[in-house]
Short mmCIF file of C-alpha atoms in Angstrom, two decimals:
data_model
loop_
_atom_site.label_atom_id
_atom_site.label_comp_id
_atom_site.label_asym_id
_atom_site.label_seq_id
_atom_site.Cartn_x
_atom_site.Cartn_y
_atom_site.Cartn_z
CA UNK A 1 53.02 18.76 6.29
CA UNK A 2 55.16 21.90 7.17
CA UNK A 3 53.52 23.83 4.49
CA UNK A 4 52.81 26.94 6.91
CA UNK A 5 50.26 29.16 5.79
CA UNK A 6 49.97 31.37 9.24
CA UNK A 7 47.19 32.01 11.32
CA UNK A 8 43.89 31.09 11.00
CA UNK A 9 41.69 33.76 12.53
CA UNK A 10 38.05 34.45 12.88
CA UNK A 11 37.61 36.34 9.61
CA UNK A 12 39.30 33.36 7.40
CA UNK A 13 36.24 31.34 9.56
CA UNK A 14 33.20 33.56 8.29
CA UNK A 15 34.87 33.30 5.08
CA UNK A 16 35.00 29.90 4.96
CA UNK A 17 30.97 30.13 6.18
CA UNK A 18 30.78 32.44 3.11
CA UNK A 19 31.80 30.65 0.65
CA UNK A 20 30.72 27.27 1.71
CA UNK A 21 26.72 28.07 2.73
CA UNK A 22 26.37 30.93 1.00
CA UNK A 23 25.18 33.16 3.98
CA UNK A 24 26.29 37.20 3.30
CA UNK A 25 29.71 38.11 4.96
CA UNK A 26 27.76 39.78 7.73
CA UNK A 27 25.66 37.07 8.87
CA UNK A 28 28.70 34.32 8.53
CA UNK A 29 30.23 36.08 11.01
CA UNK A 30 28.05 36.60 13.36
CA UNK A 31 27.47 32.61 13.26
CA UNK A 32 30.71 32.42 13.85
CA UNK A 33 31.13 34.45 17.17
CA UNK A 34 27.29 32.55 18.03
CA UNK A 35 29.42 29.17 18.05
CA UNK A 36 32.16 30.33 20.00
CA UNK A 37 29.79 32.12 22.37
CA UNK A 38 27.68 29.12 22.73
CA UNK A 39 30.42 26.77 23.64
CA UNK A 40 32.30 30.01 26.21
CA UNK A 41 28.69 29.87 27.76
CA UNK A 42 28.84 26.30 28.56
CA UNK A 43 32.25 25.95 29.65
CA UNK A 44 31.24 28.98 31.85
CA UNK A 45 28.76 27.01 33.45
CA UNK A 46 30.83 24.53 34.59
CA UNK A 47 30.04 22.14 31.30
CA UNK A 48 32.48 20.45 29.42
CA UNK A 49 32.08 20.72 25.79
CA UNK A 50 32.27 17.64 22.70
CA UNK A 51 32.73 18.22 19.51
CA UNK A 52 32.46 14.56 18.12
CA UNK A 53 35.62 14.38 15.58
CA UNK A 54 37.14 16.98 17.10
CA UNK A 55 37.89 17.21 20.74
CA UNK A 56 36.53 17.68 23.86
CA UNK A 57 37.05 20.63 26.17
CA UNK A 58 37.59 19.74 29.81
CA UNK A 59 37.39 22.04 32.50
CA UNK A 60 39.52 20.68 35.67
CA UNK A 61 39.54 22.12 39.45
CA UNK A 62 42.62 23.24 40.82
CA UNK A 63 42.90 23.43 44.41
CA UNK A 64 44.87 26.13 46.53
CA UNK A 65 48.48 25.91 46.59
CA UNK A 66 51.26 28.12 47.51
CA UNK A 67 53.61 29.97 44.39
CA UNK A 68 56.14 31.45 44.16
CA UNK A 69 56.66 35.02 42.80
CA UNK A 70 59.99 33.88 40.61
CA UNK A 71 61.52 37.44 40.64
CA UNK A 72 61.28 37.81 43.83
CA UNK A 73 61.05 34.51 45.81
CA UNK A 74 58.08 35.55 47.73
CA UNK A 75 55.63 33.22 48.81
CA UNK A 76 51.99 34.07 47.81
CA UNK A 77 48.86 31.89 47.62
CA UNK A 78 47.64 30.61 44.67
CA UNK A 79 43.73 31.00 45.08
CA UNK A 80 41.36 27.67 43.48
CA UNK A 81 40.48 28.38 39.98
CA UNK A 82 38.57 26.07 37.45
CA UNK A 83 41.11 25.36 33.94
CA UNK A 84 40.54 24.14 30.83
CA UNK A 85 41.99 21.49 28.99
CA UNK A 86 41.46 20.37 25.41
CA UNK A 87 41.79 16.77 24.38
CA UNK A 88 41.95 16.28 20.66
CA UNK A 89 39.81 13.49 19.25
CA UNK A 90 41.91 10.19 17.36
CA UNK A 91 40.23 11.60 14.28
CA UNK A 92 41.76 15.26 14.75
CA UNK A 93 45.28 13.67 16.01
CA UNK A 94 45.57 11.00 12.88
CA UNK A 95 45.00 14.45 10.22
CA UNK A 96 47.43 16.28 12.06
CA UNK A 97 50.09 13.12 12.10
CA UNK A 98 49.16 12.41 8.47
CA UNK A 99 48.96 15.82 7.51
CA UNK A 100 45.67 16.40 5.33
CA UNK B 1 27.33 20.34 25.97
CA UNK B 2 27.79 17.85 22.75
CA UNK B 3 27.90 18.74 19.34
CA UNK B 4 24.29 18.47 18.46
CA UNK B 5 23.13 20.42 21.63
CA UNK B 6 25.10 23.19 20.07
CA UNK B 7 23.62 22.88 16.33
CA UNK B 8 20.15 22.98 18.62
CA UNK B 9 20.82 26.17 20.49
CA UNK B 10 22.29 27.86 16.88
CA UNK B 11 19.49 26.54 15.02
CA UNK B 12 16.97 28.51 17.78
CA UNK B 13 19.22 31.68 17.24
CA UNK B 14 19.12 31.16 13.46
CA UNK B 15 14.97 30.14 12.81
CA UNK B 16 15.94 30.93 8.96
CA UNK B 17 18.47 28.26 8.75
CA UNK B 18 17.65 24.38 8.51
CA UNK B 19 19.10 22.32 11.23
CA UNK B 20 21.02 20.63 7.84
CA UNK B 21 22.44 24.78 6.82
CA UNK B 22 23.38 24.66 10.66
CA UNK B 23 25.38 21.15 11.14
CA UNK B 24 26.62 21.85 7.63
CA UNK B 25 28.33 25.67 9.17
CA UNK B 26 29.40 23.69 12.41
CA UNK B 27 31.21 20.77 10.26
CA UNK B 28 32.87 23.83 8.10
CA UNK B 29 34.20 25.38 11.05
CA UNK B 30 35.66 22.26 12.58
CA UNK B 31 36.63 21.25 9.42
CA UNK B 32 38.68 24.21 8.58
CA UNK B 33 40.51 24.59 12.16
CA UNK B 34 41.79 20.90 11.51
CA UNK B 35 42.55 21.31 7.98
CA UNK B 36 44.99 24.58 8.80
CA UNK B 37 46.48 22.84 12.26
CA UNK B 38 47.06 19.42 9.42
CA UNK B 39 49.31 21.96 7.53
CA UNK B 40 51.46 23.09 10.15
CA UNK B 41 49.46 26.18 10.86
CA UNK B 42 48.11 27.50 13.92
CA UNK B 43 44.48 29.07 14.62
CA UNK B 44 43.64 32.26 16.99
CA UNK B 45 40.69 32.91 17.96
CA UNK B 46 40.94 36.24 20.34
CA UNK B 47 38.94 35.28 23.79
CA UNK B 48 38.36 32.13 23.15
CA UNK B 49 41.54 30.52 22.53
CA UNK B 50 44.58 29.34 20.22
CA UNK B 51 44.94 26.19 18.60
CA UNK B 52 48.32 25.15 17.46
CA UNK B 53 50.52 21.86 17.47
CA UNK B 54 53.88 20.48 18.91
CA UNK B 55 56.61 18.47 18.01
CA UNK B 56 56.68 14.88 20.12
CA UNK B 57 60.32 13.23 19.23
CA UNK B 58 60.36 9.52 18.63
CA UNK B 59 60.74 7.32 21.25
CA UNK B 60 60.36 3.45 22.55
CA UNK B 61 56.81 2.99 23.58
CA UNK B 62 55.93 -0.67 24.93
CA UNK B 63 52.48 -2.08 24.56
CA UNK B 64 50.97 -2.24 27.95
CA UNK B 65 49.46 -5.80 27.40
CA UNK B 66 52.78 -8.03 26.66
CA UNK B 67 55.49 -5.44 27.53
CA UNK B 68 56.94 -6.00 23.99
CA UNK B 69 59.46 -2.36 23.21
CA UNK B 70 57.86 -0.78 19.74
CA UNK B 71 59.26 1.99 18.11
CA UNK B 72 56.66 4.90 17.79
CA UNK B 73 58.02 7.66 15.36
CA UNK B 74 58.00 11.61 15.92
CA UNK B 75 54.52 12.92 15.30
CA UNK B 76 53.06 16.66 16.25
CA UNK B 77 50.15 16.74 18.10
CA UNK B 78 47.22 19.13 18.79
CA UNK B 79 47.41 21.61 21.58
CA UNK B 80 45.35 24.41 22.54
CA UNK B 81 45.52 27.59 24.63
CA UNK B 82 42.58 29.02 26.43
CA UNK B 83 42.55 32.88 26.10
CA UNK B 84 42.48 35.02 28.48
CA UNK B 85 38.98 36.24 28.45
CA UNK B 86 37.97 32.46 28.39
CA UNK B 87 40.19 32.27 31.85
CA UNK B 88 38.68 34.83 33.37
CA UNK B 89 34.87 34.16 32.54
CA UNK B 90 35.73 30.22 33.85
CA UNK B 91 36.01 31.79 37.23
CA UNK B 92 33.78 34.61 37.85
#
């Protein structure tokens, strides 16, 4: 399971596209970037995103509060912002435990 | 948005592409985040996010239905961190 191998980035992605479909290095990536605009659209509009067999991606609202500026103890307000969460499907959490 | 709505907007973008080519890209992306995050790895994708996973230690879990104790063993499980882009373009 440990077997670290580093970080997977976009390129190792349209690679992957590459070599699995067959589409030329230039269109796999822009694919790529089309998926993860597609779903940075949606969440934008407020919609959560599910990826059956992977996860979902939940945005929450987070009301006003008051923080705390930890250097120097001043109080300043902490405006209401939209976050997003991910929550892995049981099929992505049982590979991970199991490690294939 | 669910997983088909977004083969449906990439196949519109892609008209030379069969829905099939399309699911078939979306499965190989999924597929390879989990298969690097299974070996230990973590993925980065700049503006959208990182994907990476965390150590949970064992401990006693109890089933909720009888109360019985159960040991439940130390696992990692998934995590993920928006990017900063994606923060910022949540709340525009």
């Amino acid at each position: 399971m440990a077997l670290d191998r580093g970080t997977l980035t976009r390129a190792d992605l349209s690679e992957e596209v590459h070599r699995e479909i067959g589409l030329s290095r230039a269109d796999s990536a822009a694919v790529v970037e089309q998926v993860l605009e597609h779903m940075c659209l949606a969440l934008a509009r407020g919609e959560n995103v599910k990826i059956s067999g992977f996860g979902s991606f939940i945005l929450r609202e987070k009301g006003q509060r008051i923080g705390r500026n930890p250097k120097t103890g001043v109080e300043v307000p902490i405006a209401p912002r939209r976050v997003l969460t991910f929550r892995a499907s049981q099929m992505l959490r049982d590979r991970i435990v199991s490690g294939n | 948005m669910i997983r088909s709505e977004l083969v449906q907007l990439l196949s519109q973008d892609n008209p030379d592409l069969s829905p099939k080519e399309v699911e078939k890209i979306v499965a190989t992306l999924f597929d390879a985040i989990t298969k690097r995050l299974a070996e230990g790895g973590r993925v980065e994708l700049r503006g959208f996010g990182a994907f990476s996973t965390r150590a949970r230690s064992a401990r006693i879990g109890r089933n909720p239905r009888t109360g019985d104790t159960v040991p439940v063993s130390a696992k990692r499980v998934p995590y993920f961190k928006p990017g900063k882009e994606m923060r910022v373009r949540l709340n525009v």
